[in-house]
Coordinates of N, CA, C and O in Angstrom, one line a residue:
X179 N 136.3 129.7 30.5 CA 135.7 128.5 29.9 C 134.2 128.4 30.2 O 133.4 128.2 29.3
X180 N 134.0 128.6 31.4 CA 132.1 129.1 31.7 C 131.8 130.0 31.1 O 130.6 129.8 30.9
X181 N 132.0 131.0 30.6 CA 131.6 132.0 30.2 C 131.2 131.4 28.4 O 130.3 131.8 27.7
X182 N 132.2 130.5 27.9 CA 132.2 130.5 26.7 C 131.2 129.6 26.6 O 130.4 129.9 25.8
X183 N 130.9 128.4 27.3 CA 130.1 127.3 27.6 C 128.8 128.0 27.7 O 128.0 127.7 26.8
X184 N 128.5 128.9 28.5 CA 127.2 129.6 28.8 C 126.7 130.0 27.2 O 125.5 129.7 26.8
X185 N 127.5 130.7 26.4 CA 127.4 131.5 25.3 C 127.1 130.6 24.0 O 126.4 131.0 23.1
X186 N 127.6 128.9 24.1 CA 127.4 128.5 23.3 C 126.3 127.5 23.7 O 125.6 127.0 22.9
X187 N 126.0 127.3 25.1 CA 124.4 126.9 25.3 C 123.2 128.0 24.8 O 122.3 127.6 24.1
X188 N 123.2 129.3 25.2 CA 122.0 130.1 24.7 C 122.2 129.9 23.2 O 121.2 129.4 22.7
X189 N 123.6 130.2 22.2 CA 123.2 130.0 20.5 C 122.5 128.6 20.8 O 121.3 128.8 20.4
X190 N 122.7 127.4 21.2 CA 122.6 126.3 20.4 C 120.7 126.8 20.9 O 119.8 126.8 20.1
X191 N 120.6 127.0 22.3 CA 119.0 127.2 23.0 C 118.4 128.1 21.8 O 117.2 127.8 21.5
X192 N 118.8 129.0 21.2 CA 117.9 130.1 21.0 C 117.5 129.1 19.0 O 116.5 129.0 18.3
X193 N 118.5 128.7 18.9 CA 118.3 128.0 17.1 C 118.0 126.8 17.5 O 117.8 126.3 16.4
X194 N 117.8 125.9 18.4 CA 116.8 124.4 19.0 C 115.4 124.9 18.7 O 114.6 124.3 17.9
X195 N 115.3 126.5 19.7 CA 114.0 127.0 19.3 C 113.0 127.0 18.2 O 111.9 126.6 18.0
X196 N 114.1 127.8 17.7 CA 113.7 127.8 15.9 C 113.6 127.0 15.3 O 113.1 127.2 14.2
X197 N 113.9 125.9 15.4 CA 114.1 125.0 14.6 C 113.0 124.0 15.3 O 112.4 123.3 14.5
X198 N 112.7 123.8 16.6 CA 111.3 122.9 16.9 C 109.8 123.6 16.7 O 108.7 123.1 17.0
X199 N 110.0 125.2 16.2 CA 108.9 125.9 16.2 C 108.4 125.9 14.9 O 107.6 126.7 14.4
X200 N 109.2 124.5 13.9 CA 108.2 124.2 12.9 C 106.8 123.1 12.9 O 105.7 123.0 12.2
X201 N 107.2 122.7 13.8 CA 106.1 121.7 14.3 C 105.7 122.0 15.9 O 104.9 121.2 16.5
X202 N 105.9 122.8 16.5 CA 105.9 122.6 18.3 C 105.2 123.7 18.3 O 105.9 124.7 18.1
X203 N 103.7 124.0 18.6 CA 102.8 125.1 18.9 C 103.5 125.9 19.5 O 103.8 127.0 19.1
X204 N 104.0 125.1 21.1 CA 104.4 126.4 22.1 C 105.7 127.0 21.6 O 105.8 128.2 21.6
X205 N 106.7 126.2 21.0 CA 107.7 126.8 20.9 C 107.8 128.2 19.6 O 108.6 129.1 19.6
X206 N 106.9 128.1 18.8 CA 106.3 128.6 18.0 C 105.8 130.5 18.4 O 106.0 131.6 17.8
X207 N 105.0 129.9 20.0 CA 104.6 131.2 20.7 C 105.5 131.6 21.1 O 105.7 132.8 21.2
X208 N 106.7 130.5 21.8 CA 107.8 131.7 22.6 C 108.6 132.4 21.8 O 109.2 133.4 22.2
X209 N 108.7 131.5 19.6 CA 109.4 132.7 19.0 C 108.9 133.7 18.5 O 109.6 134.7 18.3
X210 N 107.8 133.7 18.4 CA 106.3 134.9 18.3 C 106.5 135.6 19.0 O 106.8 136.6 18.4
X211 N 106.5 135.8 19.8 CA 106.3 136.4 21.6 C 107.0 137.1 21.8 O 106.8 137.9 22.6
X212 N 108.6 137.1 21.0 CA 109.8 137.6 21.6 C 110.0 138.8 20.0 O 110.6 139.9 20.1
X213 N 109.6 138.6 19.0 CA 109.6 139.0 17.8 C 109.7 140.7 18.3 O 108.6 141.3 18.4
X214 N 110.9 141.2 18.5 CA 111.2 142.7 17.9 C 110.9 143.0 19.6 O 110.7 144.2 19.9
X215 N 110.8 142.1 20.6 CA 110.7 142.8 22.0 C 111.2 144.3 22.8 O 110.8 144.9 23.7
X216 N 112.1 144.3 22.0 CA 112.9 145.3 22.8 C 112.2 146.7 22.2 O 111.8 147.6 22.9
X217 N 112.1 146.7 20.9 CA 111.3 148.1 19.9 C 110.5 148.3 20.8 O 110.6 149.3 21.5
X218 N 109.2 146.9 21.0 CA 107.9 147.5 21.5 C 108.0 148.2 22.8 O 107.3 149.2 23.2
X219 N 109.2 147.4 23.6 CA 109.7 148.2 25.4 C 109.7 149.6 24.9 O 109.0 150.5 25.2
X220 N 110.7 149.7 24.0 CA 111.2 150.8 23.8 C 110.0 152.1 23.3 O 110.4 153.3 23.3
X221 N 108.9 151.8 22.9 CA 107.6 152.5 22.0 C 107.0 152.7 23.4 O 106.7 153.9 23.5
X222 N 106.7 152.2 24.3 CA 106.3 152.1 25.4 C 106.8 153.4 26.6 O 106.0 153.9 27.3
X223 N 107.9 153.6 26.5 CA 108.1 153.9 27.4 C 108.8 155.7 26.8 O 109.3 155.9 25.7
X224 N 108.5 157.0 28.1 CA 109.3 157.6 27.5 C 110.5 158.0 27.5 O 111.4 157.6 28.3
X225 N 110.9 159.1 26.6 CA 112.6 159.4 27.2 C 112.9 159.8 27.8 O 114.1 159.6 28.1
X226 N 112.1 161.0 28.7 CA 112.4 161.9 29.5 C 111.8 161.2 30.9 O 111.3 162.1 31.6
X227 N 111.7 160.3 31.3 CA 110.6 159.1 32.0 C 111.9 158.3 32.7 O 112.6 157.7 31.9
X228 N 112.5 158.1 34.2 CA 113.2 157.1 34.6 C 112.5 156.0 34.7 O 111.3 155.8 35.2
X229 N 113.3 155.0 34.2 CA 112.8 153.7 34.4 C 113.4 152.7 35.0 O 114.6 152.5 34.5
X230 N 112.9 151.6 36.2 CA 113.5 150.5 36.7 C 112.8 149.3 36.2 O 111.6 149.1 35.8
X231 N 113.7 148.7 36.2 CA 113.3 147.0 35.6 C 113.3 146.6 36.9 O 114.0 147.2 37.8
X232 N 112.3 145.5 37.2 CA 112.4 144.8 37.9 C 111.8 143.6 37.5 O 111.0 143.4 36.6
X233 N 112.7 142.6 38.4 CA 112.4 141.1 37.9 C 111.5 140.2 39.0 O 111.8 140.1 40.2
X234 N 110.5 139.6 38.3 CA 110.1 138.9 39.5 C 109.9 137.8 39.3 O 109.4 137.7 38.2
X235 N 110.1 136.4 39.9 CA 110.5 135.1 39.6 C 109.1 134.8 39.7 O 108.4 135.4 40.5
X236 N 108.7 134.0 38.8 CA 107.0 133.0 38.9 C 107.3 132.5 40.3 O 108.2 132.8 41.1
X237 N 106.0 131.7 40.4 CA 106.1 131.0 41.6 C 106.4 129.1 41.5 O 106.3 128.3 42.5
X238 N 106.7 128.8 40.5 CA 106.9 127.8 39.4 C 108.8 127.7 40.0 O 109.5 126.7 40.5
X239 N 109.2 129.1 39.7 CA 111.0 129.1 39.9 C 111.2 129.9 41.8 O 112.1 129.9 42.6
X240 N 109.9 130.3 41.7 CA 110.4 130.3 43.0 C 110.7 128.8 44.6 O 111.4 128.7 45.6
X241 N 109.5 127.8 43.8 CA 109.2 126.8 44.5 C 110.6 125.7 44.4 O 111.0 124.9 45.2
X242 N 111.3 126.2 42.9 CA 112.6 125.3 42.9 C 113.6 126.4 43.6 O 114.8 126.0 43.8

């Protein structure tokens, strides 16, 4: 039941997006911003090249 709940908060989050980035500057940038992200990682980086992700929390999410 969480799992399904999680899945249908990101659809409804990700099309809220779209749909306030007709009038909402920022929201506008974060769907700009994300436009084809994974290609450009992937142009970036090479094949024969290990790569680690790492994640690092702002200090914004670290403070909560």
């Amino acid at each position: 039941m969480s799992k399904l709940l999680y899945k249908l908060s990101i659809f409804f989050y990700k099309y809220g997006i779209h749909f306030a980035s007709l009038w909402n500057p920022k929201a506008k940038q974060w769907k700009e911003g994300r436009k084809d992200i994974f290609q450009k990682i992937k142009s970036q980086l090479s094949d024969n090249q290990e790569t680690i992700w790492i994640h690092c929390a702002s200090l914004g999410g670290f403070e909560q």
